[in-house]
Amino acid sequence: MYKILAIDDEPINLQIIGACLSNDYQLFMAKDGNRGMQLALKNKPDLILLDIVMPDLNGYEVAKMLKDNPQTRKIPIIFASGKTKSQIQTDVEHVGYISKPYNKAELLTLIANTLS
């Protein structure tokens, strides 16, 4: 079973992700970037679903830390945000983007395509 780490500061978003993915994937969830980094290092997920706008460490900073670490650099990252795709400005390697609020079918398809 694939392991997915979801990092989002909004509990409702983590609940939605859990409802969408918990039957098909092993989920780990973090409410902030620091905890997300800890879980990524400990659990070595197959994919990270990463919110962009968070207090303290934002998604861009977390993604850069993940890509700079040899233990996590190859884990694919899907950015999630209420912003539009054209508003996302990053030089951090990522494999996809999904907008919030989440659409279950879109989320499942993007994850399945990324992991295949």
C-alpha positions as a Markdown table, in Angstrom:
| # | Residue | x | y | z |
|---|---|---|---|---|
| 1 | Met | 0.0 | 0.0 | 0.0 |
| 2 | Tyr | 1.4 | 3.4 | -1.0 |
| 3 | Lys | 2.1 | 5.9 | 1.8 |
| 4 | Ile | 1.0 | 9.5 | 1.5 |
| 5 | Leu | 1.9 | 12.4 | 3.7 |
| 6 | Ala | -0.5 | 15.3 | 3.8 |
| 7 | Ile | 0.7 | 18.6 | 5.2 |
| 8 | Asp | -1.9 | 21.3 | 5.8 |
| 9 | Asp | -2.5 | 23.7 | 8.6 |
| 10 | Glu | -6.3 | 23.5 | 8.2 |
| 11 | Pro | -7.9 | 20.5 | 10.1 |
| 12 | Ile | -10.9 | 20.5 | 7.7 |
| 13 | Asn | -8.6 | 19.9 | 4.8 |
| 14 | Leu | -6.9 | 17.0 | 6.5 |
| 15 | Gln | -10.3 | 15.5 | 7.3 |
| 16 | Ile | -11.3 | 15.8 | 3.6 |
| 17 | Ile | -8.0 | 14.2 | 2.5 |
| 18 | Gly | -8.5 | 11.4 | 5.0 |
| 19 | Ala | -12.0 | 10.8 | 3.8 |
| 20 | Cys | -10.9 | 10.7 | 0.2 |
| 21 | Leu | -7.7 | 8.6 | 0.6 |
| 22 | Ser | -7.8 | 6.5 | 3.7 |
| 23 | Asn | -9.3 | 3.4 | 2.0 |
| 24 | Asp | -6.7 | 3.2 | -0.7 |
| 25 | Tyr | -3.5 | 4.6 | 0.9 |
| 26 | Gln | -1.6 | 4.6 | 4.2 |
| 27 | Leu | -1.9 | 8.2 | 5.4 |
| 28 | Phe | 0.2 | 10.4 | 7.6 |
| 29 | Met | -0.9 | 13.9 | 8.4 |
| 30 | Ala | 0.8 | 17.0 | 9.7 |
| 31 | Lys | -0.6 | 20.4 | 10.7 |
| 32 | Asp | 2.6 | 22.3 | 10.0 |
| 33 | Gly | 5.8 | 22.1 | 8.0 |
| 34 | Asn | 8.1 | 21.1 | 10.9 |
| 35 | Arg | 5.9 | 18.1 | 11.8 |
| 36 | Gly | 5.6 | 17.3 | 8.1 |
| 37 | Met | 9.4 | 17.1 | 7.8 |
| 38 | Gln | 9.6 | 14.8 | 10.8 |
| 39 | Leu | 7.0 | 12.5 | 9.4 |
| 40 | Ala | 8.7 | 12.5 | 6.0 |
| 41 | Leu | 12.0 | 11.5 | 7.4 |
| 42 | Lys | 10.4 | 8.8 | 9.7 |
| 43 | Asn | 7.9 | 7.2 | 7.3 |
| 44 | Lys | 9.4 | 7.8 | 3.8 |
| 45 | Pro | 6.1 | 8.4 | 2.0 |
| 46 | Asp | 5.7 | 7.6 | -1.6 |
| 47 | Leu | 4.1 | 11.0 | -2.2 |
| 48 | Ile | 3.6 | 14.3 | -0.3 |
| 49 | Leu | 0.5 | 16.4 | -0.7 |
| 50 | Leu | 1.7 | 19.9 | 0.5 |
| 51 | Asp | -0.3 | 23.0 | 1.3 |
| 52 | Ile | 1.5 | 26.1 | 0.1 |
| 53 | Val | 0.1 | 28.8 | 2.5 |
| 54 | Met | 0.9 | 27.8 | 6.1 |
| 55 | Pro | 2.2 | 29.8 | 9.1 |
| 56 | Asp | 5.8 | 29.4 | 10.2 |
| 57 | Leu | 7.2 | 27.3 | 7.3 |
| 58 | Asn | 5.2 | 27.7 | 4.1 |
| 59 | Gly | 4.9 | 24.9 | 1.5 |
| 60 | Tyr | 7.7 | 26.3 | -0.6 |
| 61 | Glu | 10.1 | 26.3 | 2.3 |
| 62 | Val | 9.1 | 22.7 | 3.3 |
| 63 | Ala | 9.5 | 21.6 | -0.3 |
| 64 | Lys | 12.9 | 23.1 | -0.6 |
| 65 | Met | 14.0 | 21.4 | 2.7 |
| 66 | Leu | 12.6 | 18.1 | 1.4 |
| 67 | Lys | 14.5 | 18.4 | -1.9 |
| 68 | Asp | 17.7 | 19.5 | -0.2 |
| 69 | Asn | 17.7 | 16.3 | 2.0 |
| 70 | Pro | 19.1 | 13.2 | 0.4 |
| 71 | Gln | 16.6 | 11.0 | 2.4 |
| 72 | Thr | 13.6 | 12.8 | 0.9 |
| 73 | Arg | 14.6 | 14.5 | -2.3 |
| 74 | Lys | 13.1 | 11.8 | -4.6 |
| 75 | Ile | 9.6 | 11.9 | -3.0 |
| 76 | Pro | 7.2 | 13.5 | -5.4 |
| 77 | Ile | 5.4 | 16.6 | -4.2 |
| 78 | Ile | 1.9 | 17.8 | -5.2 |
| 79 | Phe | 1.3 | 21.3 | -4.1 |
| 80 | Ala | -2.2 | 22.2 | -2.9 |
| 81 | Ser | -3.6 | 25.7 | -2.6 |
| 82 | Gly | -6.6 | 27.9 | -2.9 |
| 83 | Lys | -4.5 | 29.9 | -5.4 |
| 84 | Thr | -4.8 | 29.2 | -9.1 |
| 85 | Lys | -2.1 | 27.3 | -10.9 |
| 86 | Ser | -0.9 | 30.4 | -12.6 |
| 87 | Gln | -0.3 | 32.1 | -9.3 |
| 88 | Ile | 2.0 | 29.4 | -8.1 |
| 89 | Gln | 5.6 | 30.7 | -8.3 |
| 90 | Thr | 8.2 | 28.1 | -7.4 |
| 91 | Asp | 11.6 | 26.9 | -8.5 |
| 92 | Val | 11.1 | 23.8 | -6.3 |
| 93 | Glu | 10.7 | 20.6 | -8.2 |
| 94 | His | 7.1 | 19.3 | -7.9 |
| 95 | Val | 5.0 | 16.9 | -9.9 |
| 96 | Gly | 1.6 | 18.5 | -9.7 |
| 97 | Tyr | -0.8 | 21.0 | -8.3 |
| 98 | Ile | -4.3 | 20.6 | -7.0 |
| 99 | Ser | -6.7 | 23.5 | -6.1 |
| 100 | Lys | -8.7 | 23.7 | -2.9 |
| 101 | Pro | -11.4 | 23.0 | -2.0 |
| 102 | Tyr | -10.5 | 19.4 | -3.0 |
| 103 | Asn | -12.4 | 17.6 | -5.7 |
| 104 | Lys | -12.3 | 13.9 | -4.8 |
| 105 | Ala | -12.2 | 12.5 | -8.3 |
| 106 | Glu | -9.4 | 15.0 | -9.3 |
| 107 | Leu | -7.4 | 14.2 | -6.2 |
| 108 | Leu | -7.6 | 10.5 | -6.7 |
| 109 | Thr | -6.7 | 10.7 | -10.4 |
| 110 | Leu | -3.7 | 13.0 | -9.8 |
| 111 | Ile | -2.4 | 10.8 | -7.1 |
| 112 | Ala | -2.9 | 7.6 | -9.1 |
| 113 | Asn | -1.2 | 9.1 | -12.1 |
| 114 | Thr | 1.7 | 10.3 | -10.0 |
| 115 | Leu | 2.3 | 7.0 | -8.3 |
| 116 | Ser | 1.9 | 4.9 | -11.5 |
